[in-house]
Coordinates of C-alpha atoms and ligand atoms in Angstrom, one line a residue:
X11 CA 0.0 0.0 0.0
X12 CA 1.1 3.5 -0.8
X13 CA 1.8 5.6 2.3
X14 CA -0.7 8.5 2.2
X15 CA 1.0 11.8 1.4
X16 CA -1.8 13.7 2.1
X17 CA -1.6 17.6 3.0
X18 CA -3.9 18.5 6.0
X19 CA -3.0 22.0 6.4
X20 CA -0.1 24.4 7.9
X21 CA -1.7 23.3 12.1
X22 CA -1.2 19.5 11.1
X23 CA 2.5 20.3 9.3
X24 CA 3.5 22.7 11.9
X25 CA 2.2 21.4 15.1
X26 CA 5.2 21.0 16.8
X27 CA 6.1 24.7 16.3
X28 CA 2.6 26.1 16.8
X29 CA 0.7 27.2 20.4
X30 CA -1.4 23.5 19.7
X31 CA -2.7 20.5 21.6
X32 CA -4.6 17.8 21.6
X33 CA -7.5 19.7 23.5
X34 CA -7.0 22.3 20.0
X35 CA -10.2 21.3 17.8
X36 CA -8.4 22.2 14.9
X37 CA -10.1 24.0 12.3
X38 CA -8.6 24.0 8.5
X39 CA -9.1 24.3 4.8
X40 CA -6.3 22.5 4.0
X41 CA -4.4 26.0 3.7
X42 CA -1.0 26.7 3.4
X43 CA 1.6 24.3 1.5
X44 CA 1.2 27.3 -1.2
X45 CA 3.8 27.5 -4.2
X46 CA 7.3 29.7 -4.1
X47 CA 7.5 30.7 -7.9
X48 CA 10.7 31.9 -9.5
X49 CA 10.3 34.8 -11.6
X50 CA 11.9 33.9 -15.6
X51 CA 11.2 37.3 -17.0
X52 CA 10.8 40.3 -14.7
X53 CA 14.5 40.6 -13.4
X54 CA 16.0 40.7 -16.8
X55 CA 13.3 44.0 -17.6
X56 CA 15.3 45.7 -15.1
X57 CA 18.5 44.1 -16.5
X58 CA 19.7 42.7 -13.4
X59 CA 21.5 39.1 -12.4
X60 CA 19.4 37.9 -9.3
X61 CA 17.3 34.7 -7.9
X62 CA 13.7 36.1 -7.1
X63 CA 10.6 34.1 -6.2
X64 CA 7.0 34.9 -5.2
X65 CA 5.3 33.1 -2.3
X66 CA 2.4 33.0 -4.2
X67 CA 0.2 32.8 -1.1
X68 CA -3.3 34.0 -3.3
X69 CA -3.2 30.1 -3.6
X70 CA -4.5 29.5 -0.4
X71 CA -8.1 28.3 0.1
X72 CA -10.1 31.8 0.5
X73 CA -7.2 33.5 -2.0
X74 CA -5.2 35.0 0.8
X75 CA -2.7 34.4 3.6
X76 CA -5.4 35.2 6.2
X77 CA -6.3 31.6 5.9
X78 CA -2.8 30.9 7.1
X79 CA -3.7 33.4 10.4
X80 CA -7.3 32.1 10.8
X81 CA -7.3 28.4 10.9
X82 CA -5.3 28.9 14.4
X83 CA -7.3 32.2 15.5
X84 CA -10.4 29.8 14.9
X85 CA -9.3 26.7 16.0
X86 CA -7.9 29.0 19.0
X87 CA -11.2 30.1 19.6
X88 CA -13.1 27.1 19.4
X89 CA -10.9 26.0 21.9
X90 CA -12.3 28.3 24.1
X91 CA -15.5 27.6 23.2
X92 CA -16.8 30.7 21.4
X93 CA -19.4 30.8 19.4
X94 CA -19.0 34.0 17.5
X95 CA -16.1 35.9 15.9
X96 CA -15.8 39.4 14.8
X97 CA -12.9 41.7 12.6
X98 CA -12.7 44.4 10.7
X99 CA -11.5 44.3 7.1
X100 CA -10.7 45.6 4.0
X101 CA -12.1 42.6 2.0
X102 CA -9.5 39.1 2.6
X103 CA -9.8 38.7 6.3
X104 CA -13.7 38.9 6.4
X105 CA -13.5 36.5 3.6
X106 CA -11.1 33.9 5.5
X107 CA -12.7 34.2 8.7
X108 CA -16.7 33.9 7.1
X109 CA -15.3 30.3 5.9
X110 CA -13.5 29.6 9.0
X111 CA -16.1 30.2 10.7
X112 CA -18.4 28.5 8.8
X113 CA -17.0 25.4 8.8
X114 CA -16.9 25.9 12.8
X115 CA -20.6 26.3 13.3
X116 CA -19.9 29.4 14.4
X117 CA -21.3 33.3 13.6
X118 CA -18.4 35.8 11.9
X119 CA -19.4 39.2 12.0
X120 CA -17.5 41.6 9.6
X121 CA -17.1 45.3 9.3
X122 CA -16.1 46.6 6.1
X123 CA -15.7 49.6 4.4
X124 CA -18.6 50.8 2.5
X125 CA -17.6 50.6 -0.7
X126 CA -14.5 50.4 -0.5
X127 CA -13.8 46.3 -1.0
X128 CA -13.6 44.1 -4.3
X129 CA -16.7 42.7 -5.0
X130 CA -15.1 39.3 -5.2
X131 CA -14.2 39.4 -1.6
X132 CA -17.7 40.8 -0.9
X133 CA -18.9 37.8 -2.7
X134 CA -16.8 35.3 -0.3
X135 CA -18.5 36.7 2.4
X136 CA -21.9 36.7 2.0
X137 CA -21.5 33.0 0.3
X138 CA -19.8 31.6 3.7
X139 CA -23.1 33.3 5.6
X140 CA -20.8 36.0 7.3
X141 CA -23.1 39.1 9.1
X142 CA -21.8 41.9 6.9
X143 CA -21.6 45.1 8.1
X144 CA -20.8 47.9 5.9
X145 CA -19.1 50.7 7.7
X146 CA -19.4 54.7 6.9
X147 CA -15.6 54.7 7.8
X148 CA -12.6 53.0 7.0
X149 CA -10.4 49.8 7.9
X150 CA -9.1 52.2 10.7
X151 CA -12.3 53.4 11.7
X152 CA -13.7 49.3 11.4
X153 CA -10.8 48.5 14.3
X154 CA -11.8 50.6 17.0
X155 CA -15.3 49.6 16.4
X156 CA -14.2 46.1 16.8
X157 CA -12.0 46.2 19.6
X158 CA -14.7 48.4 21.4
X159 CA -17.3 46.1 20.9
X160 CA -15.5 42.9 21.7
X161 CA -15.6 44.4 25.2
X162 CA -19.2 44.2 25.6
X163 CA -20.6 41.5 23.2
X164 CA -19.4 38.1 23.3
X165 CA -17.5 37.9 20.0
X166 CA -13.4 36.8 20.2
X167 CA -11.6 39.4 17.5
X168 CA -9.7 37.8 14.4
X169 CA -8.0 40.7 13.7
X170 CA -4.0 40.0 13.7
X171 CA -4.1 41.6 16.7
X172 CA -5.2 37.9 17.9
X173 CA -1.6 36.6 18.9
X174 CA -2.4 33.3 17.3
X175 CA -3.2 35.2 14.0
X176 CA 0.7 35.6 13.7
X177 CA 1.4 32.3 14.8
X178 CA -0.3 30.5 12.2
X179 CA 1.0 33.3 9.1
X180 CA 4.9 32.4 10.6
X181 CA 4.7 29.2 8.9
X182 CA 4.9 31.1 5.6
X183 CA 8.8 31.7 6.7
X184 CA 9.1 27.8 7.5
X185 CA 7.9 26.8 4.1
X186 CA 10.4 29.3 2.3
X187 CA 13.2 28.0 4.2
X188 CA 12.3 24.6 3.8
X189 CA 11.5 25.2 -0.8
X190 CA 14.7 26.9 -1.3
X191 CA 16.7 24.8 1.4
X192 CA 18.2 28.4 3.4
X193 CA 16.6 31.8 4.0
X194 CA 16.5 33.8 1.6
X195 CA 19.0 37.4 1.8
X196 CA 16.0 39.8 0.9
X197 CA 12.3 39.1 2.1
X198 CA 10.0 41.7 0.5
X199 CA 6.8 42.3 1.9
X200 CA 3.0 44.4 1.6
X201 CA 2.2 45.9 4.4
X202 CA -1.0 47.2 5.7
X203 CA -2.1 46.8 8.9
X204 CA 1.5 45.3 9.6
X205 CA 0.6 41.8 10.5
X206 CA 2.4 40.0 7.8
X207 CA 5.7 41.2 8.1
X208 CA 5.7 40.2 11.6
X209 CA 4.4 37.1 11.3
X210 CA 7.1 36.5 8.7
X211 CA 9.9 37.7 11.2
X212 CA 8.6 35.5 14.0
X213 CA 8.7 32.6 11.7
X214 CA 12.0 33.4 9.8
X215 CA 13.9 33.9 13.2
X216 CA 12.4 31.0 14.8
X217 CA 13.4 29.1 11.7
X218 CA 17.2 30.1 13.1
X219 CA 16.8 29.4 16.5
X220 CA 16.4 33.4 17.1
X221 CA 13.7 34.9 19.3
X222 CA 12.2 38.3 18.3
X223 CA 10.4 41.4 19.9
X224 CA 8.2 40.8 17.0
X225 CA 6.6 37.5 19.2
X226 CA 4.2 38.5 21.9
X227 CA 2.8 35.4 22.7
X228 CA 6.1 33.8 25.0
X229 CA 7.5 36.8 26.2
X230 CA 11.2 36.3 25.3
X231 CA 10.6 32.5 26.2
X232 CA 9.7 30.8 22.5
X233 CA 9.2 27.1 23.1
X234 CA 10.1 26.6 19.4
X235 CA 13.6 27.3 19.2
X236 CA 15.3 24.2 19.8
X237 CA 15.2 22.8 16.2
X238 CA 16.5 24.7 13.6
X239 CA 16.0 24.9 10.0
X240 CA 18.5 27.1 9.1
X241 CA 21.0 29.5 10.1
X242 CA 20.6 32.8 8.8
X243 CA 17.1 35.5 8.6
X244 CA 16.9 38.0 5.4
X245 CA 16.8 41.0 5.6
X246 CA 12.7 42.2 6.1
X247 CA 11.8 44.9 3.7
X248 CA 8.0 46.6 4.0
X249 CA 6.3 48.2 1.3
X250 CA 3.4 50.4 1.8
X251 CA 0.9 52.2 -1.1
X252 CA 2.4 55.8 -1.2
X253 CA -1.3 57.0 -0.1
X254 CA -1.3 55.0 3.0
X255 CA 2.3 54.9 3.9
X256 CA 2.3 55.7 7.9
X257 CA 5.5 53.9 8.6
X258 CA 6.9 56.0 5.9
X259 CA 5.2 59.3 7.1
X260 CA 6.0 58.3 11.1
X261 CA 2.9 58.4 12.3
X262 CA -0.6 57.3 11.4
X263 CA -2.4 58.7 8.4
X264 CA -5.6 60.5 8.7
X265 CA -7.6 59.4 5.4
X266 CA -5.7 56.6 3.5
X267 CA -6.5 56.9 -0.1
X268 CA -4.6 54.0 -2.8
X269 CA -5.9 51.5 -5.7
X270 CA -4.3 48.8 -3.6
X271 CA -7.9 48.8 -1.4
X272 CA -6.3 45.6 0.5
X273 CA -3.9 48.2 2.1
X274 CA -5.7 51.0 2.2
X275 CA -5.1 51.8 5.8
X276 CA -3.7 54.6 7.9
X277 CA -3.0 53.3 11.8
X278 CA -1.7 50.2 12.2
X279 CA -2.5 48.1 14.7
X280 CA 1.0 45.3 14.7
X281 CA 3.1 49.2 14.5
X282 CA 5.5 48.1 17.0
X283 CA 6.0 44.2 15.8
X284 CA 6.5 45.5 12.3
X285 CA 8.9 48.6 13.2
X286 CA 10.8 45.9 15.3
X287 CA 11.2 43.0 12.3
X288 CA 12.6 46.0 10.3
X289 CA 15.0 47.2 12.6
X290 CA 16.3 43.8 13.8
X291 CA 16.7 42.7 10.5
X292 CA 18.4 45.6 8.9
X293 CA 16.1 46.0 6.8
X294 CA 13.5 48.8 5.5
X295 CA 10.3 50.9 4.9
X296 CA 9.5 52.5 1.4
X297 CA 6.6 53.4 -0.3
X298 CA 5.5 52.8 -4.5
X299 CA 2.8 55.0 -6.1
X300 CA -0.5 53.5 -7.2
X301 CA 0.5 54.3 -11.0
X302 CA 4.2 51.7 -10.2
X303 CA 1.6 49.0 -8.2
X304 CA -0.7 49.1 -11.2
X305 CA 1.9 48.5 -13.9
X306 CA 3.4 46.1 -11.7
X307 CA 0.0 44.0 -11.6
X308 CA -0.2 44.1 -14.7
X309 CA 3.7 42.6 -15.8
X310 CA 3.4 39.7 -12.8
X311 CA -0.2 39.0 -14.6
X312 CA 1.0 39.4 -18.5
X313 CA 4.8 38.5 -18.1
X314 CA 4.9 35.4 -15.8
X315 CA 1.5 34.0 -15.7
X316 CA 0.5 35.3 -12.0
X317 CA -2.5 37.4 -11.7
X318 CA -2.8 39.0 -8.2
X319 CA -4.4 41.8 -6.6
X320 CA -3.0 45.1 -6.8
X321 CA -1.6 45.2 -2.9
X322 CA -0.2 42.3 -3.5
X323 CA 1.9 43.5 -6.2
X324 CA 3.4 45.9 -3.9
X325 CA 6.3 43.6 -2.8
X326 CA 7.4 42.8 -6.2
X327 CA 6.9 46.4 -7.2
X328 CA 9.2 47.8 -4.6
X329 CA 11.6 44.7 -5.2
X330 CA 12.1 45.6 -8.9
X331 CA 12.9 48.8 -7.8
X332 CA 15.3 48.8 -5.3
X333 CA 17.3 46.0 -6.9
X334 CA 17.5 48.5 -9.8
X335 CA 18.9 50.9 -7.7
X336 CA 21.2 48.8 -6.1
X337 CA 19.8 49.1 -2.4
X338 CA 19.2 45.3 -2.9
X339 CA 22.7 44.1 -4.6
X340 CA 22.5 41.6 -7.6
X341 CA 22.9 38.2 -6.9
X342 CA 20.9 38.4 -4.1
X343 CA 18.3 35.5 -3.1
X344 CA 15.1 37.5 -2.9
X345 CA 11.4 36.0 -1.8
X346 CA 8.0 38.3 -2.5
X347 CA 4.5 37.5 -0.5
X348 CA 2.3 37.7 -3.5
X349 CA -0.8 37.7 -0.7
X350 CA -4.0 37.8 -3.0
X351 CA -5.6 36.3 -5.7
X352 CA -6.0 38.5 -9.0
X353 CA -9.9 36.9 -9.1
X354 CA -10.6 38.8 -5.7
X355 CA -10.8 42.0 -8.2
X356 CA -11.1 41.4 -11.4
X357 CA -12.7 45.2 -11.7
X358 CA -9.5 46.6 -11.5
X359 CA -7.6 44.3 -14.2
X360 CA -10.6 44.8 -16.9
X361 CA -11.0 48.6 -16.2
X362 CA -7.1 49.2 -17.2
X363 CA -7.1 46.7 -20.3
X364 CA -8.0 47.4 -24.0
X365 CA -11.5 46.9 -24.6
X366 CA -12.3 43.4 -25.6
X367 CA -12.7 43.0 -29.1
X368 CA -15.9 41.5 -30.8
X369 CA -15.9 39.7 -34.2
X370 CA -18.4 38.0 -36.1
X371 CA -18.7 34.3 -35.4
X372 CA -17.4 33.1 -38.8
X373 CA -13.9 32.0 -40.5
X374 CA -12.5 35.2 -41.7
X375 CA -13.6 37.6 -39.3
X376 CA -11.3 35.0 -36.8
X377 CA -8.2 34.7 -39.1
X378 CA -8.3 38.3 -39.6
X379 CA -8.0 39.0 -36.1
X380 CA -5.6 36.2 -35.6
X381 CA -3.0 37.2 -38.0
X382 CA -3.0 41.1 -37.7
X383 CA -1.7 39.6 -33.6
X384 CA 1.3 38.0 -35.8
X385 CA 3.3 39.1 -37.9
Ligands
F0G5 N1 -2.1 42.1 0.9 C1 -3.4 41.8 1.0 C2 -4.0 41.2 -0.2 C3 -4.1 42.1 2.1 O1 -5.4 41.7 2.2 C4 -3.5 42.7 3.3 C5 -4.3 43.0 4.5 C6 -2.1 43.0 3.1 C7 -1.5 42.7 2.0 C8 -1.4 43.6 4.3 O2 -1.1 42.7 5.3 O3 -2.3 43.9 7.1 O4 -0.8 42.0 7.6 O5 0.1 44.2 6.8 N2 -5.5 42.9 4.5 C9 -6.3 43.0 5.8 C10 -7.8 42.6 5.5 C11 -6.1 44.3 6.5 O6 -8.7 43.1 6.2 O7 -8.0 41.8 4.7 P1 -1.0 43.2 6.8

């Protein structure tokens, strides 16, 4: 008999390395295991020798890395018994935590910003039976409300303020390390509400046997340190939409404005995690325009075959350009999140395109159109 090889999600993989046991009901799409793509034809556009590859985690069950975050905030709280959840969101964590939830049995309230999400991830939430709450306000606005509320109605928050959010999106680092067999030099990263990046840092340092500031949940004390993967952490590098670009500004910003809708978000709530992967990593903070993430989108979609959502081009957009500029040198390793799916928005993609041409449904009209594409 063949021995089964089958995947059962990043709690089953990870377990050992993960706040988990055998009282955890654990709650999972089978997410995670997502593919590290190498990049064939953007790094010779900018006419530079170097090793990049996306994390292309838009592959994940809902289409984001929240899943990564809320199978363990979820199975967390069905731990504790609770029988609702509650975030705010600009579009992939109310998706993720409506389907974790509804495969829980229990009730996910999410506050969005009135029109301001995809109507795919709309969509995801309604279908998974989430209690949609369309906020005059935005993401920022959203978390106070939640965190407000959570103290007088019995609803446990899935926001990445959730500790366990961060432990279950480290195992994004572990699978790197393990794909490429080391860390890479460079990680390049989105960042919005600054979750990510330090779930990455907690993950790549524990992957060396390192603790970070970045990890509330032991205080100083990480249980999961004793067997390395690897030796070294990369360099952490945070990109932020120029129109929501606190970290870049130094303090919050009042009405975040930016295409990227994912990241449209002025106050942080993981500030100090985030600001603390940077610094220990040596890394940085820079911001890209809307016009650079857009035609950035658009290459990763036309050039190599992956079709994200427009924050998620923001790590390979800021990537591109600093390796250009030399602030990441050539021949460097480099890994990319790529952390939504293009189908989450296809709005954006079609609004920016060529209008799609019509033909007559016979022979000629066809070959015409065909060959005036080659020659
Ligand atoms: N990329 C995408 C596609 C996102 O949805 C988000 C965050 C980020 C990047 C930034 O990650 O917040 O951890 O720094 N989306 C959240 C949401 C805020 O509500 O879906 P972060």
């Amino acid at each position: 008999m063949p021995k089964s090889t089958h995947y059962k999600g990043l709690i089953d993989r990870y377990r050992d390395r993960l706040p988990v046991d055998s009282a955890t009901p654990i709650v999972s799409l089978t997410e995670g295991d997502t593919p590290l793509i190498k990049l064939v034809n953007l790094p010779s556009l900018i006419g530079k020798s170097v090793e990049m590859y996306v994390k292309f985690d838009g592959q994940n069950p809902t289409g984001s890395f929240k899943d990564r975050g809320m199978t363990m905030a979820v199975s967390k709280a069905a731990e504790k018994g609770a029988k609702a959840i509650v975030c705010a969101s600009t579009g992939n964590t109310s998706a993720a935590a409506a389907a974790y939830a509804a495969r829980a049995g229990m009730t996910a309230f999410v506050l969005i910003p009135e029109g301001k999400i995809p109507m795919g991830k709309l969509a995801q939430a309604i279908a998974h039976g989430a209690v949609v709450l369309q906020i005059r306000g935005n993401f920022d606005d959203g978390m106070r409300l939640v965190k407000e509320v959570a103290e007088q109605a019995p609803v446990e928050i899935v926001n990445s303020i959730n500790p366990f959010r961060l432990q279950g999106q480290k195992t994004a680092a572990f699978e790197i390390v393990e794909a490429l067999g080391r860390a890479p030099d460079y990680h390049c990263i989105p960042v919005g509400n600054a979750g990510n990046i330090s779930g990455y840092w907690i993950g790549y340092s524990e992957a060396c046997g390192k603790n970070t500031a970045s990890c509330t949940l032991c205080n100083g004390d990480c249980p999961y340190l004793d067997n390395p993967l690897t030796t070294s952490r990369p360099v952490m590098v945070g990109y932020q939409a120029a129109g929501a670009a606190p970290f870049l500004r130094g303090a919050p910003v009042e009405a975040p404005e930016t295409v990227a809708t994912a990241i449209r978000i002025g106050n942080p709530q993981s500030w100090d995690l985030a600001q603390a992967a940077v610094d220990e990593s040596e890394g940085w903070f820079d911001e890209v325009t809307d016009e650079e993430i857009l035609t950035t989108h658009s290459l990763l979609a036309s050039r190599e075959g992956i079709f994200c959502e427009p924050a998620s081009a923001v790590s390979v957009c800021g990537a591109m350009r600093d390796l250009k500029n030399g602030k990441i040198p050539e021949g460097s390793l480099v890994t990319c999140t790529v952390t939504g799916h293009g189908l989450k928005d296809t709005a954006i993609a079609i609004e920016r395109a060529e209008p799609v041409k019509t033909v007559d449904a016979e022979l000629g009209s066809v070959k015409e159109a065909i060959l005036s594409h080659i020659s």
